[in-house]
Short mmCIF file of C-alpha atoms in Angstrom, two decimals:
data_model
loop_
_atom_site.label_atom_id
_atom_site.label_comp_id
_atom_site.label_asym_id
_atom_site.label_seq_id
_atom_site.Cartn_x
_atom_site.Cartn_y
_atom_site.Cartn_z
CA MET A 1 3.87 8.49 2.83
CA LEU A 2 1.48 5.19 2.23
CA THR A 3 1.19 2.04 0.10
CA SER A 4 -1.91 0.37 -1.30
CA PRO A 5 -2.51 -2.93 -3.07
CA GLU A 6 -3.31 -3.14 -6.71
CA ASN A 7 -7.03 -3.23 -7.34
CA SER A 8 -8.33 -5.54 -10.02
CA SER A 9 -10.89 -2.97 -11.08
CA ASN A 10 -8.12 -0.64 -12.15
CA LYS A 11 -6.46 -2.98 -14.63
CA THR A 12 -5.59 -1.40 -17.92
CA PRO A 13 -7.34 -2.34 -21.17
CA ARG A 14 -5.17 -4.12 -23.71
CA ALA A 15 -5.93 -1.54 -26.34
CA ASN A 16 -3.81 1.01 -24.53
CA THR A 17 -0.77 -1.15 -23.73
CA GLU A 18 1.49 0.53 -26.29
CA ARG A 19 1.02 3.98 -24.74
CA LEU A 20 1.02 2.99 -21.07
CA PRO A 21 4.74 2.42 -20.48
CA ARG A 22 5.54 5.93 -21.74
CA LEU A 23 2.89 7.43 -19.47
CA GLY A 24 4.20 5.41 -16.54
CA PHE A 25 7.76 6.64 -17.00
CA VAL A 26 6.56 10.25 -17.21
CA LEU A 27 4.59 9.87 -13.97
CA LEU A 28 7.52 8.10 -12.30
CA ALA A 29 9.84 10.95 -13.21
CA ALA A 30 7.26 13.43 -11.90
CA ILE A 31 6.82 11.82 -8.48
CA SER A 32 10.59 11.37 -8.09
CA LEU A 33 11.05 15.09 -8.72
CA PHE A 34 8.11 16.31 -6.62
CA TRP A 35 8.60 13.93 -3.68
CA GLY A 36 12.36 14.50 -3.70
CA ALA A 37 12.08 18.30 -3.83
CA ASN A 38 9.37 18.11 -1.18
CA TRP A 39 11.90 17.62 1.63
CA PRO A 40 13.61 21.03 1.55
CA ILE A 41 10.26 22.70 0.86
CA MET A 42 8.78 21.02 3.94
CA LYS A 43 11.74 22.38 5.90
CA ILE A 44 10.82 25.89 4.71
CA ALA A 45 7.16 25.45 5.67
CA LEU A 46 8.05 24.09 9.11
CA MET A 47 10.15 27.16 9.86
CA GLU A 48 6.87 29.10 10.09
CA ILE A 49 4.05 26.61 10.61
CA PRO A 50 3.90 24.49 13.81
CA VAL A 51 4.26 20.76 13.18
CA TRP A 52 0.75 19.65 14.18
CA THR A 53 -0.96 22.47 12.29
CA PHE A 54 1.18 21.83 9.21
CA ARG A 55 0.34 18.14 9.10
CA THR A 56 -3.36 18.80 9.78
CA LEU A 57 -3.58 21.03 6.71
CA CYS A 58 -1.64 18.58 4.52
CA LEU A 59 -3.65 15.53 5.55
CA PHE A 60 -7.18 16.90 5.54
CA LEU A 61 -6.87 19.04 2.43
CA GLY A 62 -4.95 16.26 0.67
CA GLY A 63 -7.49 13.62 1.73
CA ILE A 64 -10.43 15.74 0.60
CA GLY A 65 -8.68 16.37 -2.72
CA ILE A 66 -8.03 12.66 -3.32
CA LEU A 67 -11.57 11.64 -2.39
CA GLY A 68 -12.80 14.40 -4.68
CA LEU A 69 -10.81 12.82 -7.52
CA ALA A 70 -12.28 9.43 -6.64
CA LYS A 71 -15.82 10.84 -6.63
CA THR A 72 -15.39 12.57 -10.00
CA SER A 73 -14.04 9.28 -11.35
CA GLY A 74 -17.31 7.60 -10.42
CA LEU A 75 -15.95 5.58 -7.49
CA LYS A 76 -18.00 4.89 -4.36
CA LEU A 77 -16.55 6.48 -1.21
CA THR A 78 -18.18 4.11 1.31
CA VAL A 79 -16.01 1.98 3.61
CA PRO A 80 -17.17 -1.65 4.06
CA LYS A 81 -17.93 -2.37 7.73
CA MET A 82 -15.48 -5.29 7.90
CA GLU A 83 -12.65 -3.10 6.63
CA LEU A 84 -13.11 -0.21 9.08
CA ARG A 85 -10.87 -1.53 11.88
CA PRO A 86 -8.00 -2.50 9.56
CA LEU A 87 -8.37 0.89 7.88
CA LEU A 88 -8.04 2.69 11.23
CA LEU A 89 -4.91 0.68 12.08
CA VAL A 90 -3.09 1.27 8.80
CA SER A 91 -4.13 4.93 8.89
CA LEU A 92 -2.53 5.30 12.32
CA LEU A 93 0.75 3.82 11.06
CA ASN A 94 0.94 5.01 7.46
CA ILE A 95 -0.38 8.51 8.11
CA THR A 96 -0.29 9.56 11.77
CA GLY A 97 3.03 7.90 12.57
CA TRP A 98 4.79 8.74 9.32
CA HIS A 99 3.70 12.36 9.05
CA LEU A 100 4.30 13.36 12.67
CA CYS A 101 7.66 11.60 12.98
CA SER A 102 8.95 12.96 9.67
CA ALA A 103 7.78 16.50 10.47
CA TYR A 104 9.48 16.51 13.87
CA GLY A 105 12.56 14.91 12.33
CA LEU A 106 12.84 17.81 9.89
CA VAL A 107 12.66 20.26 12.78
CA TYR A 108 15.73 18.69 14.41
CA MET A 109 17.94 17.77 11.46
CA GLU A 110 18.89 18.77 7.93
CA ALA A 111 16.40 17.84 5.21
CA GLY A 112 19.04 16.08 3.09
CA ARG A 113 19.94 13.70 5.90
CA ALA A 114 16.31 13.23 6.90
CA VAL A 115 15.27 11.97 3.47
CA ILE A 116 18.08 9.38 3.44
CA ILE A 117 16.92 7.90 6.76
CA ALA A 118 13.25 7.99 5.72
CA TYR A 119 13.93 5.88 2.64
CA THR A 120 15.37 3.00 4.64
CA MET A 121 11.71 1.91 4.84
CA PRO A 122 12.03 -1.13 2.51
CA VAL A 123 14.74 -2.57 4.76
CA TRP A 124 12.48 -2.47 7.81
CA ALA A 125 9.56 -3.72 5.73
CA SER A 126 11.61 -6.82 4.91
CA ILE A 127 12.13 -7.53 8.61
CA LEU A 128 8.48 -6.97 9.54
CA GLY A 129 7.29 -8.89 6.48
CA SER A 130 9.17 -11.98 7.58
CA PHE A 131 7.29 -12.01 10.90
CA ILE A 132 3.84 -10.76 9.86
CA LEU A 133 3.54 -12.16 6.34
CA GLY A 134 5.85 -15.16 6.74
CA GLU A 135 8.06 -13.94 3.91
CA ARG A 136 11.26 -15.97 3.59
CA TRP A 137 14.56 -14.29 4.32
CA THR A 138 17.00 -14.33 1.41
CA LEU A 139 20.70 -13.54 1.12
CA ALA A 140 19.78 -10.42 -0.84
CA ARG A 141 17.58 -9.13 1.98
CA LEU A 142 20.27 -9.84 4.57
CA ILE A 143 22.93 -8.01 2.54
CA GLY A 144 20.51 -5.16 1.92
CA LEU A 145 19.79 -4.85 5.64
CA CYS A 146 23.50 -4.78 6.51
CA LEU A 147 24.22 -2.12 3.88
CA GLY A 148 21.26 0.00 4.99
CA VAL A 149 22.23 -0.10 8.66
CA SER A 150 25.84 0.70 7.76
CA GLY A 151 24.72 3.75 5.79
CA LEU A 152 22.54 4.85 8.67
CA LEU A 153 25.42 4.56 11.15
CA ILE A 154 27.75 6.53 8.88
CA LEU A 155 25.15 9.26 8.59
CA ILE A 156 24.20 9.73 12.24
CA GLY A 157 27.32 8.42 14.01
CA PRO A 158 29.14 11.75 14.47
CA ASP A 159 25.91 13.47 15.57
CA ILE A 160 25.36 10.97 18.38
CA LYS A 161 28.71 12.01 19.88
CA THR A 162 27.60 15.63 20.07
CA LEU A 163 24.48 14.77 22.11
CA GLY A 164 22.80 17.70 20.41
CA SER A 165 19.50 17.88 18.59
CA ALA A 166 20.50 15.91 15.48
CA PRO A 167 20.30 12.45 17.15
CA LEU A 168 16.74 13.27 18.22
CA GLY A 169 15.96 14.15 14.62
CA ALA A 170 17.44 10.84 13.47
CA VAL A 171 15.28 8.95 15.99
CA PHE A 172 12.16 10.67 14.67
CA MET A 173 13.10 9.95 11.04
CA LEU A 174 13.85 6.33 11.86
CA GLY A 175 10.45 6.17 13.54
CA SER A 176 8.83 7.51 10.37
CA ALA A 177 10.56 4.82 8.28
CA VAL A 178 9.50 2.02 10.66
CA THR A 179 5.86 3.14 10.93
CA TRP A 180 5.68 3.47 7.13
CA ALA A 181 7.14 -0.03 6.77
CA TRP A 182 4.75 -1.49 9.35
CA GLY A 183 1.77 0.14 7.68
CA THR A 184 2.94 -1.12 4.28
CA VAL A 185 3.17 -4.71 5.51
CA LEU A 186 -0.29 -4.51 7.09
CA ILE A 187 -1.73 -3.12 3.86
CA LYS A 188 -0.52 -6.34 2.21
CA TYR A 189 -1.76 -8.45 5.13
CA PHE A 190 -5.38 -7.28 5.07
CA HIS A 191 -7.81 -7.91 2.20
CA TRP A 192 -9.32 -4.75 0.70
CA THR A 193 -12.30 -4.37 -1.61
CA MET A 194 -12.12 -0.56 -1.81
CA PRO A 195 -10.50 1.02 -4.89
CA THR A 196 -6.96 2.18 -4.14
CA LEU A 197 -7.78 5.86 -4.58
CA VAL A 198 -10.62 5.65 -2.03
CA LEU A 199 -8.44 3.69 0.41
CA THR A 200 -5.74 6.34 0.09
CA GLY A 201 -8.08 9.27 0.70
CA TRP A 202 -9.65 7.73 3.79
CA GLN A 203 -6.24 6.90 5.24
CA LEU A 204 -5.25 10.56 4.97
CA ILE A 205 -8.43 11.80 6.64
CA LEU A 206 -8.69 9.15 9.38
CA GLY A 207 -4.97 9.28 10.10
CA GLY A 208 -5.29 13.04 10.37
CA ILE A 209 -7.86 12.94 13.20
CA PRO A 210 -5.28 12.42 16.02
CA VAL A 211 -3.17 15.11 14.38
CA ILE A 212 -5.92 17.74 14.41
CA ILE A 213 -6.70 16.91 18.06
CA GLY A 214 -3.03 17.44 18.88
CA ALA A 215 -3.00 20.70 16.93
CA LEU A 216 -6.01 22.03 18.85
CA ILE A 217 -4.46 21.10 22.21
CA LEU A 218 -0.80 21.95 21.65
CA GLU A 219 -0.76 24.83 19.18
CA PRO A 220 -2.54 28.20 18.77
CA VAL A 221 -5.58 28.07 16.52
CA ASN A 222 -4.46 31.15 14.60
CA ALA A 223 -0.97 29.77 13.85
CA ILE A 224 -1.66 29.61 10.11
CA LEU A 225 -2.61 33.31 10.01
CA GLN A 226 0.96 34.32 10.85
CA VAL A 227 2.54 32.56 7.85
CA SER A 228 4.41 34.62 5.26
CA ARG A 229 3.80 34.42 1.51
CA GLY A 230 6.81 32.10 1.15
CA GLY A 231 5.52 29.74 3.83
CA GLY A 232 2.06 29.76 2.26
CA LEU A 233 3.46 28.95 -1.17
CA ALA A 234 5.49 26.08 0.32
CA LEU A 235 2.36 24.69 1.98
CA GLY A 236 0.34 25.01 -1.23
CA TYR A 237 3.04 23.20 -3.21
CA ILE A 238 3.09 20.34 -0.71
CA ILE A 239 -0.68 19.84 -0.67
CA ILE A 240 -1.21 20.06 -4.43
CA LEU A 241 1.82 18.19 -5.80
CA PRO A 242 3.48 15.83 -3.25
CA VAL A 243 0.17 14.91 -1.56
CA ILE A 244 -2.71 15.03 -4.05
CA PHE A 245 -0.93 14.61 -7.40
CA CYS A 246 1.86 12.27 -6.31
CA TYR A 247 -0.38 9.87 -4.41
CA TRP A 248 -2.68 9.65 -7.44
CA ALA A 249 0.32 9.25 -9.78
CA TRP A 250 1.89 6.58 -7.59
CA PHE A 251 -1.16 4.33 -7.69
CA LYS A 252 -1.45 4.91 -11.44
CA ILE A 253 2.16 3.74 -11.79
CA VAL A 254 1.46 0.62 -9.73
CA ASN A 255 -1.30 -0.23 -12.21
CA LEU A 256 0.88 0.44 -15.26
CA PHE A 257 4.11 -1.27 -14.17
CA PRO A 258 5.03 -4.39 -12.24
CA ALA A 259 5.30 -3.56 -8.53
CA SER A 260 9.06 -4.17 -8.52
CA VAL A 261 9.63 -1.68 -11.34
CA ALA A 262 7.52 0.93 -9.54
CA ALA A 263 9.41 0.40 -6.29
CA ILE A 264 12.82 0.65 -7.96
CA GLY A 265 11.72 3.97 -9.43
CA THR A 266 11.41 5.48 -5.95
CA LEU A 267 15.16 5.08 -5.39
CA ALA A 268 15.68 8.39 -7.15
CA ILE A 269 13.70 10.24 -4.47
CA PRO A 270 16.36 10.35 -1.70
CA VAL A 271 18.99 11.33 -4.26
CA ILE A 272 16.86 14.26 -5.45
CA GLY A 273 16.06 15.09 -1.82
CA VAL A 274 19.72 15.40 -0.86
CA PHE A 275 20.75 17.53 -3.81
CA SER A 276 17.62 19.70 -3.80
CA SER A 277 18.25 20.41 -0.11
CA ALA A 278 21.74 21.54 -1.02
CA MET A 279 20.39 23.87 -3.73
CA VAL A 280 17.36 25.25 -1.87
CA LEU A 281 18.66 25.37 1.72
CA GLY A 282 22.39 25.55 1.13
CA GLU A 283 23.00 22.32 3.07
CA SER A 284 26.49 20.93 2.57
CA ILE A 285 27.14 17.61 0.86
CA GLY A 286 30.29 15.87 2.05
CA LEU A 287 31.85 12.43 1.80
CA GLN A 288 29.77 11.28 4.78
CA GLU A 289 26.47 12.05 3.05
CA ILE A 290 27.64 10.60 -0.28
CA ALA A 291 28.88 7.37 1.34
CA ALA A 292 25.65 6.94 3.31
CA LEU A 293 23.58 7.63 0.21
CA ILE A 294 25.49 5.06 -1.86
CA LEU A 295 25.13 2.37 0.81
CA ILE A 296 21.41 2.96 1.35
CA VAL A 297 20.58 3.10 -2.37
CA ALA A 298 22.60 -0.12 -2.81
CA ALA A 299 20.64 -1.69 0.06
CA LEU A 300 17.31 -0.74 -1.48
CA SER A 301 18.39 -1.90 -4.95
CA ILE A 302 19.44 -5.33 -3.70
CA ALA A 303 16.27 -5.71 -1.61
CA MET A 304 14.01 -4.73 -4.51
CA ILE A 305 15.77 -6.26 -7.53
CA LYS A 306 16.76 -9.58 -5.90
CA PRO A 307 19.67 -10.41 -8.24
CA LYS A 308 20.11 -13.89 -9.65
CA GLY A 309 22.09 -16.15 -7.36
CA PHE A 310 20.67 -14.54 -4.22
#
C-alpha cells in the first residue's frame, strides 16, 4: 500500500465539476470493495505461493501495468536526478516494507485480524508526522491514538498469552502499518515533480528489487509453476484489481475530492476485510473482533475528521 501527493498537472477542468463527484464516489466504493476483499484472497494465494515470489509478481507486474497506463496517457516516465534518492527511500518503506511485512503477517494470523492492524497506519503517521513534518499534536490525535492502541491490545492480547504464531503475525502487521506510515510522511516531506501515476509505478518496481533478490535466494525459481488454478486466479485478481486498478483509482480520487474526504473513504476497507474474510475463509467474528474494529475505526475517524472543539 502507498500514498502520493496531488500533482498540479492533474487538476480537473471546471467544465467537468458537475460529473466528478459522482465518478469519485463510484471509484471510492470500488477501491473499498476490492482492497477490502483483497485480504482473504491474499490469504488464499499465500497458501500456495511463497511470500517472496508472491510479492515479486504483484510488484513487478503491477508496476509495469501502472507505468504502461502512464505511458499511454502521454506522461513521461523519466525520474529527475534530484528525486532518485528520495524515491529509493520511499520505495523501500512504502513498497518493500509494507508488502513483505503484510504478506508474512497473513501467513501467521487470520486475514480479518490482519487487516484491522494494518489500517492503524494513520495513527502512526500522526506520531511520525509530528517529528518529521513538525505537525502540531491536537486533542483529536491524542484521543485517536489512545483508541487505536486500545483496539490493538484487545485484538492481540489473548494471542500474546498463547505464545503461538499469532503474536508474530501481529508484529509483522504492525510493522507493515508503521512502514506504510513512515513512507507516507516522507512522501509529504519531499518535493516531487513527477506525475503521481509515474511516481507510483516506479515505487512498485524499485521497491520490488530487494523482494526479487530475496525470492531468488530463499525460494525455488519454479515455485509459481506448482500453483493450482484457484491460486492463479487469486494472484491474477490481486495484480489486476487491488494493485493496478485500485492504485490508479486512488490517485484519481485524490484529484477529485479533498484529501480528507478521500482518506475517510478508506475506513470502509478494514470493515469489508473482516467480513469478507468471514465469508471467504470461514473466519469467526466475535465480540473481540467487533470491539477492536469499532475502536480502531473510531480512532481513524477522529484523526481524519478532526471534530470541532478538538
